[in-house]
Short mmCIF file of C-alpha atoms in Angstrom, two decimals:
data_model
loop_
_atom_site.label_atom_id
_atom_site.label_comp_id
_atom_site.label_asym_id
_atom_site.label_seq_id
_atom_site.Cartn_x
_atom_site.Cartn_y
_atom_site.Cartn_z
CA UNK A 5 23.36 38.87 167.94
CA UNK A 6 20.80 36.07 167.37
CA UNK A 7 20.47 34.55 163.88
CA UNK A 8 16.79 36.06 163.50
CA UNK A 9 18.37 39.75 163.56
CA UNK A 10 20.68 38.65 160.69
CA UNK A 11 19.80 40.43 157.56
CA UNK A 12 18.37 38.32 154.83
CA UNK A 13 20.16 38.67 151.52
CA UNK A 14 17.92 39.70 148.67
CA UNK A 15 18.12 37.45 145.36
CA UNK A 16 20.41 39.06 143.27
CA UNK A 17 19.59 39.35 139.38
CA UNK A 18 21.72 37.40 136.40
CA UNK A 19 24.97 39.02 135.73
CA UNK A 20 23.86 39.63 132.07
CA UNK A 21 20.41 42.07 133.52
CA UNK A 22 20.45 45.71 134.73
CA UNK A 23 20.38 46.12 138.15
CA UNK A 24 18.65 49.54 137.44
CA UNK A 25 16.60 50.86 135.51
CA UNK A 26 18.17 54.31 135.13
CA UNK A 27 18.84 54.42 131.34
CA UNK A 28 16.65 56.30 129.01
CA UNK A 29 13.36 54.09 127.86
CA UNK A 30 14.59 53.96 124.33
CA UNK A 31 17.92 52.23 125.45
CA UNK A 32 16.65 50.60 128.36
CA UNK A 33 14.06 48.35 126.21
CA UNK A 34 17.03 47.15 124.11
CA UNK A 35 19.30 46.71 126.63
CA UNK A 36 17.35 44.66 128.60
CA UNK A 37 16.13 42.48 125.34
CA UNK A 38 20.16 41.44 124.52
CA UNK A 39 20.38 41.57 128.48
CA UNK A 40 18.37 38.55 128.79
CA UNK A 41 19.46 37.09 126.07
CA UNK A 42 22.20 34.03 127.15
CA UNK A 43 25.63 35.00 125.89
CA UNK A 44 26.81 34.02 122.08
CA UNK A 45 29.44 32.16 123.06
CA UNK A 46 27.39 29.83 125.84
CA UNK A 47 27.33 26.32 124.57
CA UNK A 48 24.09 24.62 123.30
CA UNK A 49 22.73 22.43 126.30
CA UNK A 50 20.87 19.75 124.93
CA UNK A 51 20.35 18.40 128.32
CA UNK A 52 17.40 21.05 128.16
CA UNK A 53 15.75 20.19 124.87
CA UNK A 54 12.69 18.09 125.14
CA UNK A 55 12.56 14.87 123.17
CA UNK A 56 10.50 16.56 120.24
CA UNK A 57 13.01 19.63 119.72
CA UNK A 58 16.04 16.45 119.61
CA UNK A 59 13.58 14.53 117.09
CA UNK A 60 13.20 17.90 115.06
CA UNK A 61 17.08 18.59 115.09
CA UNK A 62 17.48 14.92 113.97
CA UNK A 63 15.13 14.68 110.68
CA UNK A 64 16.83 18.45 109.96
CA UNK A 65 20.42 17.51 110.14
CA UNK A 66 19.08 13.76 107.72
CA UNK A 67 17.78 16.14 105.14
CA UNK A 68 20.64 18.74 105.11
CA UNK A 69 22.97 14.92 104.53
CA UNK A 70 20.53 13.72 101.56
CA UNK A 71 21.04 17.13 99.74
CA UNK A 72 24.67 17.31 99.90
CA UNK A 73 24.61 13.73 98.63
CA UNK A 74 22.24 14.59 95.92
CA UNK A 75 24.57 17.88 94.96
CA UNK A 76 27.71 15.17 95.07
CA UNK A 77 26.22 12.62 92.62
CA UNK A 78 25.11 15.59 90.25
CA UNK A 79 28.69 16.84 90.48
CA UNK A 80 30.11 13.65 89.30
CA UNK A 81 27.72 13.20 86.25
CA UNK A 82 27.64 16.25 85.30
CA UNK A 83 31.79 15.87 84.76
CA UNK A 84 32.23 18.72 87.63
CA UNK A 85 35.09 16.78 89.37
CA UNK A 86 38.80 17.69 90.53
CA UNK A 87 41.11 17.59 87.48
CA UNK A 88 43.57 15.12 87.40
CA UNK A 89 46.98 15.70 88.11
CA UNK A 90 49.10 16.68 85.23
CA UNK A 91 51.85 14.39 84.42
CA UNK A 92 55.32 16.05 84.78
CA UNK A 93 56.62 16.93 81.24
CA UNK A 94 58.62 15.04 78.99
CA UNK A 95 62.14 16.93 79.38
CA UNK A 96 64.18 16.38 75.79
CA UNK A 97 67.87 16.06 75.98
CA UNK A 98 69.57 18.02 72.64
CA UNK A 99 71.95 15.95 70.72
CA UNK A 100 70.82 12.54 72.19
CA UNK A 101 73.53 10.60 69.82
CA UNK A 102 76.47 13.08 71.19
CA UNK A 103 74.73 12.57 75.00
CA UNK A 104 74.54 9.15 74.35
CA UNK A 105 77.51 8.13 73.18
CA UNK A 106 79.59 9.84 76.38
CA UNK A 107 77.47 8.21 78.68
CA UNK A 108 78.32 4.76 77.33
CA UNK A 109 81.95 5.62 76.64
CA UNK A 110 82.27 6.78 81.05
CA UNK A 111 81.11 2.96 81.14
CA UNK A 112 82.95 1.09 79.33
CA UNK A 113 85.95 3.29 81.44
CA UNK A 114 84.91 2.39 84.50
CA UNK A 115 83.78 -1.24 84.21
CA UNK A 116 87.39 -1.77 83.03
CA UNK A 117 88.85 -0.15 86.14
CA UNK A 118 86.53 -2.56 87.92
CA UNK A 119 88.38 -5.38 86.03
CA UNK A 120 91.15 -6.51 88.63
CA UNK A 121 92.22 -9.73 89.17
CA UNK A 122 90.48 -11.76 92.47
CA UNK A 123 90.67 -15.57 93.29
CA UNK A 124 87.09 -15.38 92.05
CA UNK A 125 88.25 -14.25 88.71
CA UNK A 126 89.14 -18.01 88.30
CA UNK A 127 85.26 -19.06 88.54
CA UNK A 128 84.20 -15.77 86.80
CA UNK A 129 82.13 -14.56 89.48
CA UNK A 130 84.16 -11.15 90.40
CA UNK A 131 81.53 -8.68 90.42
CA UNK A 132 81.69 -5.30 88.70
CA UNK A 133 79.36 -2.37 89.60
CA UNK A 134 78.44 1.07 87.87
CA UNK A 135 75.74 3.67 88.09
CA UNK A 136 75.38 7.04 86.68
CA UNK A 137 72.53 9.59 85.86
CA UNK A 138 70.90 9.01 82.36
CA UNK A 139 67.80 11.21 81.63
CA UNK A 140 64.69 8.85 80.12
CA UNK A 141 64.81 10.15 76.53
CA UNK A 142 68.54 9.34 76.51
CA UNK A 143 68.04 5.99 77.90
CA UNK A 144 65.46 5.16 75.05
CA UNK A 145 67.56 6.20 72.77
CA UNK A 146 70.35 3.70 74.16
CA UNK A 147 67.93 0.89 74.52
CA UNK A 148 66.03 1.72 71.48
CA UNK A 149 62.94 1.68 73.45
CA UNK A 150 59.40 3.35 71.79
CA UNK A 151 58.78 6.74 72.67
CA UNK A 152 55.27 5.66 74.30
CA UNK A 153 57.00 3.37 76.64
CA UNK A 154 58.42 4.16 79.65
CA UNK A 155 62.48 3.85 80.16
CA UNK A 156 63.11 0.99 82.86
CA UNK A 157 65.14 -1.93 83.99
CA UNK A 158 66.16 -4.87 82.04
CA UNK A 159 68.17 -8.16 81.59
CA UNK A 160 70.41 -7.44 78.72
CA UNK A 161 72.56 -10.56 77.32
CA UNK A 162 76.42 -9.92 77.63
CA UNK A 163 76.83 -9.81 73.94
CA UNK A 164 74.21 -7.00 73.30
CA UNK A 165 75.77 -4.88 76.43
CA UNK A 166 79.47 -5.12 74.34
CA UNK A 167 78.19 -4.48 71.57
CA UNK A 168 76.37 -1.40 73.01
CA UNK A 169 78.66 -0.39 75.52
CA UNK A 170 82.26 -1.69 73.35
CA UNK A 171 85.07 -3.46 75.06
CA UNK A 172 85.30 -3.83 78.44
CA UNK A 173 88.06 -6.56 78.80
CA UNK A 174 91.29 -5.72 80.64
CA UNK A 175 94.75 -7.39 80.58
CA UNK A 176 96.33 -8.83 82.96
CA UNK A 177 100.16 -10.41 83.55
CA UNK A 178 98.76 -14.14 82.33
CA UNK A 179 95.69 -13.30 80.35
CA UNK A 180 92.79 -11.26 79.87
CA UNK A 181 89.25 -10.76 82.03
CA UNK A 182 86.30 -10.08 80.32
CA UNK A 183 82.44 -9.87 81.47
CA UNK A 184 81.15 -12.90 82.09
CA UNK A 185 77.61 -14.36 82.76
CA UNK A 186 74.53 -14.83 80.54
CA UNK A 187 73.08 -11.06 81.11
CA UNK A 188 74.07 -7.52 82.49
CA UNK A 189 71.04 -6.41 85.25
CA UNK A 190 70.37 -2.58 84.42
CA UNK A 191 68.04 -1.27 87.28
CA UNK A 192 66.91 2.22 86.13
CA UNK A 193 64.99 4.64 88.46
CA UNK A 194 64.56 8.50 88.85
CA UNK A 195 67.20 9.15 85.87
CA UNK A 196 69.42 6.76 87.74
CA UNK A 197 71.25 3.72 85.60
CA UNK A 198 73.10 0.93 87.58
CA UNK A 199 74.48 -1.54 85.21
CA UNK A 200 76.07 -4.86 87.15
CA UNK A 201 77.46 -8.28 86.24
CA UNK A 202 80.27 -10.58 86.86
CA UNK A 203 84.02 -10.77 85.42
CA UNK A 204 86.90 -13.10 85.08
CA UNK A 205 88.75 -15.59 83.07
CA UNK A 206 86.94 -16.82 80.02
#
């Protein structure tokens, strides 16, 4: 068979348009208006758009900027703006004096379990450690600290931590060690009190 008997294919139409024209006029017309129509889903091809239709998409997507700029700068003087977070709330421990007073007696306890003799006892620089969980109010209360001010970490002189906390010396075979130093560091954060120093030999 030569190639000039070969049949010619005809053009076949888009997928999306009847191939007949069976249906009833009043469906037809529709069908063949969405028919035509490219699909919803087919991407915007700007590679087709003239310059004049990208110029005209431009100065509409400026203007549509400038008004939600305007509508933002009204928001904010008219006071419309998100509301600040809350602060958490004050929590207030009953019987502060009784809650008080047992947290700095578990101290003094401890620090003088801390107390055992080391070489560096003779110098005075054994170090003693102790942290436990003190809620803010209490701590305030301890530290006679205002109300308005927040609870946090000081340098408290050895003398006013005694005083506060009571004895903390411990006996040993020759003597006695007591805490030693100019201050006590207290480091206080998220309800958590570490009180440190040094110890030894007067």
């Amino acid at each position: 068979m030569s190639a000039a008997s070969l049949p010619v294919p005809t053009e076949q139409p888009p997928f999306w348009k009847p191939q007949n024209s069976t249906l009833p006029a009043s469906i037809s017309g529709e069908y063949k208006r969405k028919a035509t129509e490219p699909p919803e889903s087919e991407p915007v091809r700007f590679a087709q758009w003239t310059r004049q239709d990208l110029v005209k998409e431009v100065i509409r997507l400026t203007a549509r900027c400038e008004e939600l700029q305007k509508a933002s700068a009204a928001a904010h003087a008219s006071g419309l703006q998100p509301a600040a977070p809350k602060a958490a709330p004050v929590v207030n421990t009953p019987n502060l004096e009784v809650h008080a007073e047992k947290i700095l007696s578990n101290m003094r306890k401890n620090i003088k379990a801390q107390l055992k003799w080391k070489p560096s006892c003779k110098t005075g620089s054994a170090r003693w450690s102790y942290t436990t969980i003190v809620p803010e109010d209490v701590l305030k209360h301890i530290l006679k600290i205002p109300a308005n001010k927040p609870a946090k970490g000081c340098k408290l002189p050895v003398s006013d931590f005694t005083k506060l906390v009571g004895d903390c010396s411990a006996s040993i075979r020759y003597g006695c060690l007591y805490i030693t130093g100019l201050h006590v560091n207290l480091r206080y954060s998220d309800s958590e009190l570490t009180a440190s120093g040094s110890y030894g030999l007067p």
